[in-house]
Amino acid sequence: MQLKMALAGNPNAGKTTLFNQLTGSRQHVGNYPGITVDHKEGLLHYEDQTIVITDLPGTYSMTAYSAEELVARDYLVYNRPQVVINIVDASNLERNLYLTCQLLELGAPLVVALNMMDVAEARGIEINAAVLARHLQVPVVPIIARSGFGKDALLSAALQVASNNPQWKPLNISYGDDLDSTLVQLIETITSESLMTETYHSRYTAIKYLENDEQIQAKGREISPKTAKLLEQLVDKTAEHTNRTLDVYPEAIIADHRYGYIKSLLRQGVVTRKFDADRLYTSDKIDKVLTNRLVGPVFMLAILFALYQFTFSWSEMPVSWLENAFKWLGNLVEARLPDGVLKSLIISGIIDGVGGVFGFIPLIMFMFFGIAILEDSGYLARVAFMMDRIFRIFGLHGSSVMPFIVSGGIAGGCAVPGVMATRTLRSPKERMATLLTVPFMNCGAKLPVLALLIGTFFGENKAKYMFFFTMLAWIVAMLAAKLLRSTVLRGVPTPFVMELPPYRFPTIRGLFIHTWERTYQYMKKAGTVILGISILLWAMMTYPGLPEEVTASFDQKHQAAMAAAPPEIAAELKNKNGLLSDAAKNLNATITSINNEKAETALRQSIAGKIGTSMEPISRLAGFDWRTDIALVGGFAAKEVIVSTLGTAYSMGQVNTTDSQSLSDHLKADNNWNRVVAVAALVFIMFYSPCFVTLVCIAKEASWKWAGFSMAFNTIIAYLLAVAVFQIGTFFNLG
Amino acid sequence: MLRKRDKGNSSCFTDTVKKCLGRHHCSDLVSPLSKRGETGRIKICKVTGDRAICSRIAAMGVYPGVEADIICSGKGSRCILKVNGGTVSFDADVSQNILVTNL
């Protein structure tokens, strides 16, 4: 039989780290709140027992104030795990035990894992786990989730609790005369009417009514409107009384009594401190500087710029190595395979298509490494805090910052988890505005396009331009959000409260794991989805092929050119031994020109070519030719495809040359491309429709109507911006 | 924990709030957190505004009677408080609704 265990705790207490330690999974861990929005399951075998462990989202309480709290509480009451492991940050015991109190009030069979004992020790905090266990009447096990210390003892304690087949027994805390007397009346009514008694203990439901828990109140109204009305009247009367006499709502009194209960526990020999309890730690001192309203933003911009500088300067060499490796591979296939469809598929469809995306792996890796440092150190949470002020101006919420960063706010994220992270927003309108604008960020899939075009046309200042385009993504996203919040999503802003995790030194192992996880996802996508789409687009660019009479006309041109040349020159070109004479070079140029014209005609006549050509009258206003149009259409499936499709499109126009050229060389040589076109293309690619997977995710989180809106809204904005850039840039001759 | 007194209906908790808001010794010092221009130690006197937000921040350890440290003072905008061992950040709207007094 499988045993069900759940991991519950405050945000940043180390639940996911422990989950990964116990199950061997590699779920993403971050040093900021809101990483785990949904619950995740993993399997573990311990002492011949199969255990299903569920990692719940981090919560501060068990009252439905946020999506995470709802997910956590619903999981616990509807799935009834045999054991709940409550991860408690030992260095911040008082605050963390607040949730423990509520889990005990819920009646969950608990094991407390005192995590980060090393941090507590470094802060001069000594915790007597045995005394705490005696007072709480549940096992308390000291652990260090990052190193795995105490893991076995924790599992043994959890199994011990499970073996006793525990019943859900709630803890009773006194909330003072006023509330206690109301509680008695509420419990009587709840019990006599059997309101939600199969799910919650009557006392727990009564407390939640007093705490103004919207979910419980709504459920009560749904099950028995009459009883619910009676309960609400009692609660309103008490709230009115506490408000009049104490100037507070009952929930504040409840919080005060819970903290009081915790403080009284801790004073009974649980905690001894070497230093003053109120002293400010290094983390707080750093915050005084890094979050200062004047110098904080300066530090933030400097840190982000340094990240780009680091990424581009350190990745330059490995990127060129990979580029050369793919060139070499292309040449090898070119030389070994006979002309035909297979050769075209391998060179144009696979090597140039997927190679274009794979070539950027070093850059992606360095970017992910830099982001992992910011994330694991806790700095990203400060970025969210500082950005909140700006977000308010544009009608967004401070909690929107994290979805933006996850989506690629520092370049290199992904809009799919970003869209899902919007669940942490309480206001539906702010959530929708965030959800619709996070795809404007420069996700990991857009990075190769940015790197390619910036590297090709602005190679001298890559980091500066990358920084500029990141800032541009933010500005456009903010303006789009303002537009949405002033029109279709008009509404009042909701307040922002967020806990800032302490600064921590990232571990080398953690940094490498995070970097590798994301890079592997990128590689996996390039090797599967992108490969598939590349082959499909190659087929669309190859078939139906040229009609026989057109092929014959090009063959005639070819033969005529060869026949017009002196026989010895034709023979010299055919044999191609050593250096060609000037006459042979001229003939070679003529033949290459005919072949290129043939390849270009074939590409234009293909399915993809016809689509691209049909779009050209509109796209020309933004400076895009039909080849770029094909790539942009491919980008609807996944943004990485833009680079791979451009690679394939240019590769298919390149016939009978002596050496494979990189895509960058092709773009530089193409008259249709210049700096202005590159900026217009970058602007369009950054802002047009989210990729298909993101659209599906938006549809899941909102509706297909909003997914359709996102596609149309983003594409219109992107097109208008690209046209403006191209027309103004061309007018001032900036290309 | 603030315990009940032996006589009368008012609790110590009541007194804490009333002392701050009842124009006794500290009424002239009470001001919104958002108006504090300096870092330092303060005591929370009252939390007003949206009930759900009040409850949420109470769960994070910010409720009347609690002592805290201002780590980053926003002076009219956001601010960071160190309270009950945690570090909590608020925007201007929330910090405007947290009335505090100097310690």
Coordinates of N, CA, C and O in Angstrom, one line a residue, chain A residues 463-534:
Chain A
A463 N 26.5 43.5 -25.9 CA 25.9 43.6 -24.6 C 25.0 44.8 -24.4 O 23.9 44.7 -23.9
K464 N 25.5 45.9 -25.0 CA 24.8 47.2 -24.8 C 23.4 47.1 -25.6 O 22.4 47.5 -25.1
Y465 N 23.5 46.5 -26.8 CA 22.2 46.3 -27.5 C 21.3 45.3 -26.9 O 20.1 45.5 -26.9
M466 N 21.9 44.3 -26.3 CA 21.0 43.3 -25.7 C 20.3 43.9 -24.5 O 19.1 43.7 -24.2
F467 N 21.1 44.8 -23.7 CA 20.5 45.5 -22.6 C 19.4 46.4 -23.1 O 18.3 46.5 -22.5
F468 N 19.7 47.1 -24.2 CA 18.7 48.0 -24.7 C 17.4 47.3 -25.1 O 16.3 47.7 -24.8
F469 N 17.5 46.1 -25.8 CA 16.3 45.4 -26.2 C 15.6 44.8 -25.0 O 14.4 44.6 -25.1
T470 N 16.3 44.5 -24.0 CA 15.6 44.0 -22.8 C 14.8 45.1 -22.2 O 13.6 44.9 -21.8
M471 N 15.4 46.3 -22.1 CA 14.7 47.5 -21.5 C 13.5 47.8 -22.4 O 12.4 48.1 -21.9
L472 N 13.7 47.7 -23.7 CA 12.6 48.0 -24.7 C 11.4 47.0 -24.4 O 10.2 47.4 -24.5
A473 N 11.7 45.7 -24.2 CA 10.7 44.7 -23.9 C 9.9 45.2 -22.7 O 8.6 45.1 -22.7
W474 N 10.6 45.6 -21.7 CA 9.9 46.1 -20.4 C 9.0 47.3 -20.7 O 7.8 47.3 -20.3
I475 N 9.5 48.2 -21.5 CA 8.8 49.5 -21.7 C 7.5 49.2 -22.5 O 6.4 49.6 -22.2
V476 N 7.7 48.3 -23.6 CA 6.5 48.0 -24.4 C 5.5 47.2 -23.6 O 4.3 47.5 -23.7
A477 N 6.0 46.3 -22.8 CA 5.0 45.5 -21.9 C 4.3 46.4 -21.0 O 3.1 46.3 -20.8
M478 N 5.0 47.4 -20.4 CA 4.4 48.3 -19.4 C 3.3 49.2 -20.1 O 2.2 49.3 -19.6
L479 N 3.7 49.7 -21.3 CA 2.7 50.5 -22.0 C 1.5 49.7 -22.5 O 0.4 50.2 -22.4
A480 N 1.7 48.5 -22.9 CA 0.6 47.6 -23.3 C -0.3 47.4 -22.1 O -1.5 47.4 -22.2
A481 N 0.4 47.1 -20.9 CA -0.4 46.9 -19.7 C -1.3 48.1 -19.4 O -2.4 48.0 -19.0
K482 N -0.6 49.3 -19.5 CA -1.4 50.5 -19.2 C -2.6 50.7 -20.1 O -3.7 51.1 -19.7
L483 N -2.3 50.4 -21.4 CA -3.4 50.4 -22.4 C -4.5 49.5 -22.0 O -5.7 49.9 -22.0
L484 N -4.2 48.3 -21.7 CA -5.2 47.3 -21.3 C -6.0 47.7 -20.0 O -7.2 47.6 -19.9
R485 N -5.2 48.2 -19.0 CA -5.8 48.6 -17.7 C -6.6 49.8 -17.9 O -7.4 50.1 -17.0
S486 N -6.4 50.6 -18.9 CA -7.2 51.8 -19.1 C -8.4 51.6 -20.0 O -9.2 52.4 -20.1
T487 N -8.4 50.4 -20.6 CA -9.5 50.2 -21.5 C -10.3 48.9 -21.1 O -11.1 48.9 -20.2
V488 N -9.9 47.8 -21.7 CA -10.7 46.5 -21.5 C -10.6 46.0 -20.1 O -11.4 45.2 -19.6
L489 N -9.5 46.3 -19.4 CA -9.3 45.7 -18.1 C -9.2 46.8 -17.0 O -8.4 46.8 -16.1
R490 N -10.1 47.8 -17.1 CA -10.1 48.9 -16.2 C -10.5 48.4 -14.8 O -11.4 47.6 -14.7
G491 N -9.9 48.9 -13.7 CA -10.3 48.5 -12.4 C -9.3 49.1 -11.3 O -8.3 49.7 -11.7
V492 N -9.7 48.9 -10.1 CA -8.9 49.5 -9.0 C -7.7 48.6 -8.7 O -7.8 47.4 -8.7
P493 N -6.5 49.2 -8.4 CA -5.4 48.4 -8.1 C -5.5 47.7 -6.7 O -6.1 48.2 -5.8
T494 N -4.9 46.6 -6.5 CA -4.9 45.9 -5.2 C -3.5 46.0 -4.6 O -2.5 46.2 -5.2
P495 N -3.5 46.0 -3.2 CA -2.2 46.3 -2.5 C -1.2 45.2 -2.7 O -1.5 44.0 -3.1
F496 N 0.1 45.5 -2.5 CA 1.2 44.5 -2.6 C 1.9 44.3 -1.3 O 2.3 45.2 -0.6
V497 N 2.0 43.0 -1.0 CA 2.8 42.6 0.2 C 3.6 41.4 -0.2 O 3.1 40.4 -0.8
M498 N 4.9 41.4 0.1 CA 5.7 40.2 -0.3 C 6.8 40.1 0.8 O 7.4 41.0 1.3
E499 N 7.1 38.8 1.1 CA 8.2 38.6 2.0 C 9.5 38.5 1.2 O 9.5 37.9 0.1
L500 N 10.5 39.1 1.7 CA 11.8 39.1 1.1 C 12.7 38.0 1.7 O 12.9 38.0 3.0
P501 N 13.1 37.0 1.0 CA 14.0 36.0 1.6 C 15.3 36.5 2.0 O 15.8 37.5 1.4
P502 N 16.0 35.9 3.0 CA 17.3 36.5 3.3 C 18.3 36.2 2.2 O 18.1 35.2 1.4
Y503 N 19.3 37.0 2.1 CA 20.4 36.8 1.1 C 21.1 35.5 1.4 O 21.4 35.3 2.6
R504 N 21.4 34.7 0.5 CA 22.1 33.4 0.7 C 23.2 33.3 -0.3 O 23.0 33.7 -1.5
F505 N 24.3 32.7 0.1 CA 25.4 32.4 -0.9 C 24.9 31.2 -1.7 O 24.6 30.1 -1.2
P506 N 24.8 31.4 -3.0 CA 24.4 30.2 -3.8 C 25.5 29.1 -3.8 O 26.7 29.4 -3.7
T507 N 25.0 27.9 -3.8 CA 26.0 26.8 -3.8 C 26.4 26.5 -5.2 O 25.5 26.6 -6.1
I508 N 27.6 26.1 -5.5 CA 28.1 25.8 -6.8 C 27.2 24.7 -7.4 O 26.8 24.7 -8.6
R509 N 26.9 23.7 -6.6 CA 26.1 22.5 -7.0 C 24.7 23.0 -7.5 O 24.2 22.7 -8.6
G510 N 24.1 23.9 -6.7 CA 22.8 24.5 -7.0 C 22.8 25.2 -8.3 O 21.9 25.1 -9.1
L511 N 23.9 26.1 -8.5 CA 24.0 26.9 -9.7 C 24.1 26.0 -10.9 O 23.4 26.2 -11.9
F512 N 25.0 25.0 -10.8 CA 25.1 24.1 -11.9 C 23.9 23.3 -12.3 O 23.5 23.1 -13.4
I513 N 23.2 22.9 -11.2 CA 21.9 22.1 -11.4 C 20.9 23.0 -12.1 O 20.3 22.6 -13.2
H514 N 20.7 24.3 -11.7 CA 19.8 25.2 -12.3 C 20.1 25.5 -13.7 O 19.3 25.5 -14.6
T515 N 21.4 25.7 -13.9 CA 21.9 26.0 -15.3 C 21.6 24.9 -16.2 O 21.1 25.0 -17.3
W516 N 22.0 23.7 -15.7 CA 21.9 22.5 -16.6 C 20.4 22.2 -16.8 O 20.1 21.9 -18.0
E517 N 19.6 22.3 -15.8 CA 18.1 22.0 -16.0 C 17.5 22.8 -17.1 O 16.9 22.3 -18.0
R518 N 17.8 24.1 -17.1 CA 17.2 25.0 -18.1 C 17.9 24.7 -19.5 O 17.2 24.8 -20.5
T519 N 19.2 24.6 -19.5 CA 19.9 24.3 -20.7 C 19.4 23.0 -21.4 O 19.2 22.9 -22.6
Y520 N 19.2 22.0 -20.5 CA 18.8 20.7 -21.0 C 17.4 20.8 -21.6 O 17.1 20.3 -22.7
Q521 N 16.5 21.6 -21.0 CA 15.2 21.8 -21.5 C 15.3 22.5 -22.9 O 14.6 22.1 -23.8
Y522 N 16.2 23.4 -23.0 CA 16.4 24.1 -24.3 C 16.9 23.2 -25.4 O 16.4 23.1 -26.5
M523 N 17.9 22.3 -25.0 CA 18.5 21.4 -25.9 C 17.4 20.3 -26.3 O 17.3 20.0 -27.5
K524 N 16.6 19.9 -25.3 CA 15.6 18.9 -25.6 C 14.6 19.4 -26.6 O 14.2 18.7 -27.5
K525 N 14.2 20.7 -26.4 CA 13.2 21.3 -27.3 C 13.8 21.4 -28.7 O 13.1 21.2 -29.7
A526 N 15.1 21.8 -28.7 CA 15.8 22.0 -30.1 C 15.9 20.7 -30.8 O 15.7 20.6 -32.0
G527 N 16.1 19.6 -30.0 CA 16.3 18.3 -30.6 C 15.0 17.5 -30.9 O 15.1 16.5 -31.6
T528 N 13.9 18.0 -30.4 CA 12.6 17.3 -30.7 C 11.7 18.2 -31.4 O 11.5 18.1 -32.6
V529 N 11.1 19.1 -30.7 CA 10.0 20.0 -31.3 C 10.6 20.8 -32.5 O 10.0 20.8 -33.6
I530 N 11.7 21.5 -32.2 CA 12.3 22.4 -33.2 C 12.7 21.5 -34.4 O 12.6 22.0 -35.6
L531 N 13.3 20.4 -34.2 CA 13.7 19.5 -35.3 C 12.5 19.1 -36.1 O 12.6 19.2 -37.4
G532 N 11.5 18.7 -35.4 CA 10.2 18.3 -36.2 C 9.7 19.5 -37.0 O 9.4 19.3 -38.2
I533 N 9.6 20.7 -36.4 CA 9.1 21.8 -37.1 C 10.0 22.2 -38.3 O 9.6 22.6 -39.4
S534 N 11.3 22.1 -38.0 CA 12.3 22.4 -39.1 C 12.1 21.5 -40.3 O 12.2 22.0 -41.4

